[in-house]
XYZ file of C-alpha atoms in Angstrom:
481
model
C -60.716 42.539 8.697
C -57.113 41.841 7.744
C -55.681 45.487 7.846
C -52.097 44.079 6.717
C -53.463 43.393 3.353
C -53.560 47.029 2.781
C -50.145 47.989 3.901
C -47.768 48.260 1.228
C -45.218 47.047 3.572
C -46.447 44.609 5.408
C -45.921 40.959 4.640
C -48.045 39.438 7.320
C -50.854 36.990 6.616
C -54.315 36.313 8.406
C -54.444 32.987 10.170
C -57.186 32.530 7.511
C -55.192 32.666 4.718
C -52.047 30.805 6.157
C -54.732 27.961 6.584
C -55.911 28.105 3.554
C -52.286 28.418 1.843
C -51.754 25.265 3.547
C -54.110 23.241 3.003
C -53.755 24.286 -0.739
C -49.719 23.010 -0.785
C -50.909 20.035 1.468
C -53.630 19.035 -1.181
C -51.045 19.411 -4.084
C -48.119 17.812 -2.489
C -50.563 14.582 -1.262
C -52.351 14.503 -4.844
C -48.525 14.019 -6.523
C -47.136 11.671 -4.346
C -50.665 9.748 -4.484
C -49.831 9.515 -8.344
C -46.209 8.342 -8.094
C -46.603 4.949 -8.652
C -48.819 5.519 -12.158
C -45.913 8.435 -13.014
C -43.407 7.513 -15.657
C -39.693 6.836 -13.731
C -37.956 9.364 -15.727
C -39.486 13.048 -16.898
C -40.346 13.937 -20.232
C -37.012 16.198 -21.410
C -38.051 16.710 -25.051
C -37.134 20.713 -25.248
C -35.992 21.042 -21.683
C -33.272 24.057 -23.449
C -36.149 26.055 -24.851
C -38.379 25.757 -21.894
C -35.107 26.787 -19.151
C -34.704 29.613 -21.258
C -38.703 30.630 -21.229
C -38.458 29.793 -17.699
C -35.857 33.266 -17.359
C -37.366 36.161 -16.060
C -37.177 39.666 -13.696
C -38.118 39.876 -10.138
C -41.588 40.495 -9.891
C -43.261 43.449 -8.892
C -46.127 42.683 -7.956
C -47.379 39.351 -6.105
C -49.533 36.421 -8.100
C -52.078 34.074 -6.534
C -50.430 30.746 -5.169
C -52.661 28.760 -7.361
C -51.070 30.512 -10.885
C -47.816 29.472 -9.382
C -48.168 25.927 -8.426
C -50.256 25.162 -11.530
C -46.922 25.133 -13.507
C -44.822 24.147 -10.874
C -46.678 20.583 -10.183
C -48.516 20.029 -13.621
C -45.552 20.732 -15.970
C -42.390 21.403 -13.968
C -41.998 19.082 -11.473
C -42.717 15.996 -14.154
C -39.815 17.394 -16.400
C -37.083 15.618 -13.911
C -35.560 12.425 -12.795
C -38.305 10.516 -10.876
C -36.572 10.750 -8.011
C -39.187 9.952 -5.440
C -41.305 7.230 -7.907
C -40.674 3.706 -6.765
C -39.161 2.735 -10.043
C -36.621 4.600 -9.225
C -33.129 2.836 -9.507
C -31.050 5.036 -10.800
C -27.802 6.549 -9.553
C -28.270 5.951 -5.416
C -32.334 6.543 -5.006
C -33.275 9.595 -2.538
C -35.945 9.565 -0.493
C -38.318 11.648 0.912
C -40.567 10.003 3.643
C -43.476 12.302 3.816
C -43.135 13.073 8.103
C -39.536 14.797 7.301
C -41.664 17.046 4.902
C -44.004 18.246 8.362
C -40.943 18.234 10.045
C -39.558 20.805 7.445
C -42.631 23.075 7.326
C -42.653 22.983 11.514
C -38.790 23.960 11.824
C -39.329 26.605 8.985
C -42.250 28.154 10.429
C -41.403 27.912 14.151
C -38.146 29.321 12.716
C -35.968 29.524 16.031
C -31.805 29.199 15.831
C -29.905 25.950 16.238
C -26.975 27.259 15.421
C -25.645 27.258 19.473
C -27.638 25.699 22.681
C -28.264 28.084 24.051
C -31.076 29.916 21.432
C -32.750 26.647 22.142
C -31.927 24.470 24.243
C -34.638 21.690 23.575
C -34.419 21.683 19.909
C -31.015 21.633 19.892
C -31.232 18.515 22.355
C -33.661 16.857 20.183
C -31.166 16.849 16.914
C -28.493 15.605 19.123
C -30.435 12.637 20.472
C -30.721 11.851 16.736
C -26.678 12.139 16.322
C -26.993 9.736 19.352
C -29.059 7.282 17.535
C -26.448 7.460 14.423
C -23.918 6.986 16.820
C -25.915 4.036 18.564
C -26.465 2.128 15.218
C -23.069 2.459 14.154
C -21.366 1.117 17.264
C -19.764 4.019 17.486
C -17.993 4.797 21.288
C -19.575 7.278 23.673
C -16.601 10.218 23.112
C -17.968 10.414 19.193
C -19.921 14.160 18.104
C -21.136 14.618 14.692
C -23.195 17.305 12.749
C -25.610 17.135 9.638
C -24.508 18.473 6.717
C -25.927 19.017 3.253
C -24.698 15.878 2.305
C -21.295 13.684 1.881
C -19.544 15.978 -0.109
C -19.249 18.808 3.195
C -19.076 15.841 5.599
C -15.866 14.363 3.730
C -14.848 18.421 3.716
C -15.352 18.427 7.380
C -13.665 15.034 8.293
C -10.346 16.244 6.007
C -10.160 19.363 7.733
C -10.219 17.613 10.873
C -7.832 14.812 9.925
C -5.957 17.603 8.698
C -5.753 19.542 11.890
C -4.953 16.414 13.998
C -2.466 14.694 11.909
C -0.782 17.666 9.857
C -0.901 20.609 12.037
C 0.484 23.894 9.544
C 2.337 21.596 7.183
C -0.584 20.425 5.094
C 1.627 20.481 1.901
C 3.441 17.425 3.300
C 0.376 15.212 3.770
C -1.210 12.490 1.546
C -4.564 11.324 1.420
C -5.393 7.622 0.291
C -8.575 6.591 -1.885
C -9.796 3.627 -4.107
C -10.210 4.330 -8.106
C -13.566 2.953 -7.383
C -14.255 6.083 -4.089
C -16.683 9.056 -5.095
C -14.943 12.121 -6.657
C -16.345 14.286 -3.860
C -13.473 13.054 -1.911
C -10.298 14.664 -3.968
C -13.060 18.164 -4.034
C -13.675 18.154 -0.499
C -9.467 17.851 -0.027
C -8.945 20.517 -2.160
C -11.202 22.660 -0.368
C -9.582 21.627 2.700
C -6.060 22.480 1.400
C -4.899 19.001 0.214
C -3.880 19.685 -3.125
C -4.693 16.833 -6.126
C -1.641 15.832 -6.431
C -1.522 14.742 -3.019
C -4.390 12.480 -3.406
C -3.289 8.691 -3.953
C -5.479 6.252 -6.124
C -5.335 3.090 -4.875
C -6.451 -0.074 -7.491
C -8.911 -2.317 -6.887
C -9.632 -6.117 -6.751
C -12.010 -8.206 -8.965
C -14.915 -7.121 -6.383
C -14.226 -3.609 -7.333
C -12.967 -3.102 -3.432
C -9.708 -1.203 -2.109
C -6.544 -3.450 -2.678
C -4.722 -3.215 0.637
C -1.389 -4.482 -0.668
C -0.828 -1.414 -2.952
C -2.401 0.906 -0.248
C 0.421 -0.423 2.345
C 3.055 0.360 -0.826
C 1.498 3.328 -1.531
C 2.348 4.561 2.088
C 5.828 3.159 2.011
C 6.376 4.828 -0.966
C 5.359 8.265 -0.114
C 7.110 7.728 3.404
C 10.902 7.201 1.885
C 10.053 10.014 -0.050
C 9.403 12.633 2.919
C 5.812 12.754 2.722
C 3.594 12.518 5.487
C 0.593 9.806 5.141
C -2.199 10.879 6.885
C -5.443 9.759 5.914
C -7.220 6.812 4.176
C -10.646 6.881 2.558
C -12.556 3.309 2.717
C -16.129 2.840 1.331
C -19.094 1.255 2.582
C -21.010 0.798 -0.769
C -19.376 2.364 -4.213
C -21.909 4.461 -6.109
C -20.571 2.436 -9.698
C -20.584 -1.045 -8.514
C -21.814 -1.384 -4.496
C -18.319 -2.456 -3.404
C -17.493 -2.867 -0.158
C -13.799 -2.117 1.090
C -12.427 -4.634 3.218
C -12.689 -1.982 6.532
C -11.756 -4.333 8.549
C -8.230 -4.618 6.971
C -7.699 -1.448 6.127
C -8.538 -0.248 9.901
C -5.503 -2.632 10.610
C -3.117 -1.103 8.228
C -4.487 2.811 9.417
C -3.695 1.608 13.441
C -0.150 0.043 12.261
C 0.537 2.917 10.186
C -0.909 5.890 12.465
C -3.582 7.133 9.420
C -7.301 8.544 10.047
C -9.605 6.099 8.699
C -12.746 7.750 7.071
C -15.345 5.668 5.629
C -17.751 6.838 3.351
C -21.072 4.962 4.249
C -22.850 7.789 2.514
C -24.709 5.100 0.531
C -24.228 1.821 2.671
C -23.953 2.682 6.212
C -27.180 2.488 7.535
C -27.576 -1.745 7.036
C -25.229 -1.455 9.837
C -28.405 -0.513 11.563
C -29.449 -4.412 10.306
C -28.094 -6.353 13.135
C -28.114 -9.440 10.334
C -26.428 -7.786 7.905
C -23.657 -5.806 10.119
C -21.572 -9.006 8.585
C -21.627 -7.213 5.528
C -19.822 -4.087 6.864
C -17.670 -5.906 8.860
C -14.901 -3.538 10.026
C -17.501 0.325 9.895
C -17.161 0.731 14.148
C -13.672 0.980 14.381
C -13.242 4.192 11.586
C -12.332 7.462 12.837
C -14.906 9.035 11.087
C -17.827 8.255 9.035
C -20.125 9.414 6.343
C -23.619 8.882 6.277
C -26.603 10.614 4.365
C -29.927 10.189 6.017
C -31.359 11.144 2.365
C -30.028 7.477 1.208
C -30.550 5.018 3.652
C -32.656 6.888 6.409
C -34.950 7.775 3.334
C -34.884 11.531 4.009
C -35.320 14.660 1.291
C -32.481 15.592 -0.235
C -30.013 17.525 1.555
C -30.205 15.509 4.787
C -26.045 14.235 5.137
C -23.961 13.472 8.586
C -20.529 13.004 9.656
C -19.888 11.229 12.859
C -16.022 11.384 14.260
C -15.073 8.719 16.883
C -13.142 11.375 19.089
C -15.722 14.057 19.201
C -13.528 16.597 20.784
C -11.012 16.636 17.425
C -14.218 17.526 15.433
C -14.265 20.383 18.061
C -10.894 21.358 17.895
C -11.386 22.064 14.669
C -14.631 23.831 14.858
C -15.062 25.893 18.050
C -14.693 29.538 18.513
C -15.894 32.594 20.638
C -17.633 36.018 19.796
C -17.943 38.909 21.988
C -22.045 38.781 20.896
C -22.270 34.773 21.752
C -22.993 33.562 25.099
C -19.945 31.713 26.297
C -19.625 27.659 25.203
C -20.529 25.668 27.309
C -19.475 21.823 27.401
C -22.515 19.466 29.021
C -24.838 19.919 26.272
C -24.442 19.293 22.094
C -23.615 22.677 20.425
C -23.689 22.681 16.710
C -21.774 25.634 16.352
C -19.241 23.920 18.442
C -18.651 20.792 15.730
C -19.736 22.386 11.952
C -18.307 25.428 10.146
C -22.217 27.035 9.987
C -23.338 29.367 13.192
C -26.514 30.336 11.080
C -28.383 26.977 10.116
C -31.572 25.313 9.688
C -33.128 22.435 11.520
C -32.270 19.186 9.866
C -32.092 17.015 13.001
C -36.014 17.595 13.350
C -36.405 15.686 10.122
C -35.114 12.578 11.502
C -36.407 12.953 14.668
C -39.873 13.664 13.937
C -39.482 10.752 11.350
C -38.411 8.352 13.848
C -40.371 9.313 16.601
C -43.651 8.389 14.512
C -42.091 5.394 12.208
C -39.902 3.681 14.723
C -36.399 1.950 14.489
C -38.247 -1.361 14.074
C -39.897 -0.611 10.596
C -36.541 0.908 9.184
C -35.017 -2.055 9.726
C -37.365 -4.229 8.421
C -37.508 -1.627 5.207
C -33.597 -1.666 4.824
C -33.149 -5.992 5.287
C -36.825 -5.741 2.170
C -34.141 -3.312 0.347
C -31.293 -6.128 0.505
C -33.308 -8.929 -0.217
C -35.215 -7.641 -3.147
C -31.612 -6.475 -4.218
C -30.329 -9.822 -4.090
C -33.308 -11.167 -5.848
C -32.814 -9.093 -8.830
C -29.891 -9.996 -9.165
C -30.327 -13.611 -8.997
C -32.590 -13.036 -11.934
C -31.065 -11.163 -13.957
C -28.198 -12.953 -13.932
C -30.500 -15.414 -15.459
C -31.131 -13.358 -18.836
C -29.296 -14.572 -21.739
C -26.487 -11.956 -22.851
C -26.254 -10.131 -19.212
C -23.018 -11.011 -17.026
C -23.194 -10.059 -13.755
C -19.665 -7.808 -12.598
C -20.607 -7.452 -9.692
C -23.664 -9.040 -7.151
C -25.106 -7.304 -4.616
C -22.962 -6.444 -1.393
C -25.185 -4.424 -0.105
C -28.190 -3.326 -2.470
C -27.041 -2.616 -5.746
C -25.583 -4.711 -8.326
C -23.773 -4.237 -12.139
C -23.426 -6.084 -15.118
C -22.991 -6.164 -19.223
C -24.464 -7.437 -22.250
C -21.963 -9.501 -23.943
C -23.086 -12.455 -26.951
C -20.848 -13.844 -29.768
C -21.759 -11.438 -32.241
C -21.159 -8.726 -29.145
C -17.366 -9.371 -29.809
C -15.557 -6.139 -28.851
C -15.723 -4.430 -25.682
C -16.772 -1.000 -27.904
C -20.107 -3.125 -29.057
C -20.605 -4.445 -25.286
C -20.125 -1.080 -23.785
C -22.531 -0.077 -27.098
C -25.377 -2.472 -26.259
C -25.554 -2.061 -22.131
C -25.802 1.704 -22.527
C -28.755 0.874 -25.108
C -29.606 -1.502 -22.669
C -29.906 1.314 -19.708
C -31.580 3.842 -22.157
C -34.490 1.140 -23.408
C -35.613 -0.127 -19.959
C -35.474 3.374 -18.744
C -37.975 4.469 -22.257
C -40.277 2.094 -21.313
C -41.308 4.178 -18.527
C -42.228 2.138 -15.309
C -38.518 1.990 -14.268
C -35.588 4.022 -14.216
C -31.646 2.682 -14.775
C -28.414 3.898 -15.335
C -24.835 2.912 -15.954
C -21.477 3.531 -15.021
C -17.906 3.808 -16.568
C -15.755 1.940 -14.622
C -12.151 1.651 -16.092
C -13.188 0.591 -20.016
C -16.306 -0.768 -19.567
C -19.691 0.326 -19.112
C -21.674 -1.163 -16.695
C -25.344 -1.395 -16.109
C -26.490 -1.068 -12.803
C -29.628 -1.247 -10.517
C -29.596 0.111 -7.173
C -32.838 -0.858 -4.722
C -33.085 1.656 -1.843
C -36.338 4.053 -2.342
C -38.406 3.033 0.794
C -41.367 2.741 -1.972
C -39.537 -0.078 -4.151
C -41.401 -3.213 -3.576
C -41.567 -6.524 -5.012
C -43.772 -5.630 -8.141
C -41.052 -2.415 -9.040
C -38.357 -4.754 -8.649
C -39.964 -7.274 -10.991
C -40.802 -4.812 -13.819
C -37.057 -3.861 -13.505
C -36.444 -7.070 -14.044
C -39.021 -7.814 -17.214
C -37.864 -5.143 -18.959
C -34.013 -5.552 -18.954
C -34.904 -9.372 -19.983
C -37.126 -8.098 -22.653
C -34.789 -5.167 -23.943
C -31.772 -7.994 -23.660
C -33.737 -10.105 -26.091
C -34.290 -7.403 -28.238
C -30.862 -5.910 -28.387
C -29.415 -9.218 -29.159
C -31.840 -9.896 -31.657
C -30.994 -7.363 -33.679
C -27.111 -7.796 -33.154
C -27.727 -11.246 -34.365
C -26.576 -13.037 -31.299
């Protein structure tokens, strides 16, 4: 007899009913990704205000059964999104969400022991940082380099500011500047304010006809802000823009930052891991010698959401910046990875069991394979799109995404291009089997399609590309072009 269920202030469960909560979530969660390929890419939103306001309510008093609450959650909630997960999915940079991270999830957050330093436990805490290894490994990064899983890229570029920062500035922050691309994610000039690097201290840098850093103006740009008593410090590169797919020329911008004494961060938050593509580490040409790097396992490692990493070349500058002592700790201790001893967070979840568990049971061999599919079907698309009467293509593929417009002579103004691509985006997307969106980069819009869920395959990719052709026709159709 389960005695707990009568005591008003217990909030234990029988092994009985743990199993069968389970096996209950288990059933639900399998059930809804089984259905993702016959779900519509994009959620139904008609009303979304009036139901979010419904939706607001009191803590409850009393408990409900789990089946009243997932009812709503799976059958009407859940669909009302972006279809993040769905393999039409090529929108924004695709998540993931490869279902042994899940188990890995529900293991760490039952099991429920602390990370935060080695100590607490010793063997987990060794099994996330043979997975920082791995990162390390695939980026050719040296021995000497530490890193730490974040959130995501925004705290990772937080983190590897505040270190740069620390190393380069010391206490006179106000001095410093900080060097990105108009084409670099806004995170960036956030994550320097947070770190005390105020926006006016943070240095756009144009771009070329490939969307990528110009290095020219970024080697003025430093001159400039040298004769005038500033202190360069640090220069953002990117492996992979989230508007177009550029890819900075690291190599020579890794020059300049040596010559000129700069940190070199690249964000690889959404192309890093093909450097794990021994073929296609061509295409990222320069990513090894950075200072520190960005990566988010929920992009190219296909993790959930909330999966990011920073990895810093000189691991003990990352420490520097993060290490401390308590009278309640246990002292630090130097042989062994401490997470508390290279991230701002003592208390913290699990996240290296994700992609440990993940790897363990896929293997380094299939995400490679998946990643060069992602690249090739990328390229593909492109290819035939670019083929589609109306659509110019701005910019190919680099990596796995790729951008273009809808221009035709009765298309004559950049205000009736811009016009018919965004129609473009929203009329493939309607059509339900895929999902697209744009981006504003300088005047025009863009349409873009970015290949990366690890359940894209040929036949998503090809009903991406059907239904821009067909939408193209019609759009041009009725423009008269």
């Amino acid at each position: 007899m389960n005695h707990a269920a009568h005591d008003p202030a217990s909030l234990e469960l029988s092994p009985e009913q743990m199993r069968t909560m389970g096996q209950t979530v288990v059933e639900r969660a399998v059930a809804h990704l089984a259905a993702l390929d016959r779900a519509p890419s994009n959620g139904d939103f008609t009303d979304i205000e009036a139901l979010c306001r419904a939706l607001r309510e009191d803590a409850p008093e009393d408990g409900a059964p789990l089946e009243s609450l997932l009812d709503p959650l799976f059958e009407e909630w859940i669909p009302r999104s972006f279809g993040t997960p769905g393999p039409g999915y090529f929108a924004y940079i695709p998540g993931g969400g490869v279902y042994p991270a899940a188990l890995a999830d529900f293991i760490a957050d039952t099991a429920n022991r602390y990370t935060g330093i080695w100590q607490a436990a010793p063997a987990l805490v060794q099994l996330e940082a043979n997975t920082l290894d791995w990162l390390r490994d695939w980026m050719q990064f040296p021995e000497t380099a530490r890193g730490l899983y974040t959130p995501g890229g925004s705290m990772a570029m937080f983190n590897a500011i505040a270190a740069a920062r620390e190393d380069r500035l010391g206490h006179n922050i106000r001095a410093g500047t900080l060097y990105v691309s108009t084409q670099s994610h806004h995170c960036i000039t956030k994550a320097a304010r947070l770190a005390g690097v105020a926006h006016d201290r943070v240095r756009q840098v144009a771009v070329d006809g490939r969307f990528r850093m110009r290095v020219d103006v970024l080697k003025a740009a430093v001159a400039e802000d040298r004769a005038a008593g500033l202190r360069p410090f640090m220069v953002f590169s990117t492996a992979g823009t989230t508007n177009t797919g550029a890819v900075d020329p690291l190599e020579a911008v890794a020059d300049l930052c040596a010559r000129e004494g700069l940190w070199h961060h690249v964000d690889g938050a959404y192309g890093a891991f093909f450097h794990m593509v021994p073929e296609l580490r061509p295409l990222l040409a320069g990513l090894p010698r950075a200072d520190s790097l960005t990566l988010d396992p929920h992009k190219g490692l296909f993790m959930p959401y909330g999966t990011g990493a920073l990895l810093v070349r000189d691991g003990e500058k990352l420490r520097a910046l993060h290490s401390s002592e308590a009278g309640y700790l246990p002292d630090n201790q130097s042989e062994f990875y401490d997470p508390a001893q290279y991230g701002p967070d003592l208390s913290r979840g699990f996240p290296g069991l994700r992609v440990w568990l993940t790897l363990k049971l896929f293997g380094t061999a299939r995400y490679r394979a998946a990643l060069a599919e992602k690249r090739a079907l990328a390229v593909w698309a492109a290819n035939e799109v670019a083929k589609i009467p109306g659509v110019v293509m701005d910019a190919a593929p680099q990596l796995s995404l790729f951008a273009f417009h809808l221009e035709s002579p009765r298309l004559d103004t950049l205000e009736a291009q811009n016009a018919a691509t965004r129609a473009l985006m929203a009329r493939v997307t309607a059509r339900g089997r895929v999902m697209v969106t744009g981006a504003q980069v300088g005047e025009r819009y863009l349409g873009r399609v970015c290949v990366l869920s690890f359940r894209s395959r040929r036949a998503q990719v090809e009903a991406c590309v059907e239904d821009i052709a067909a939408e193209a026709a019609a759009l041009l159709a009725e423009a008269g072009g």
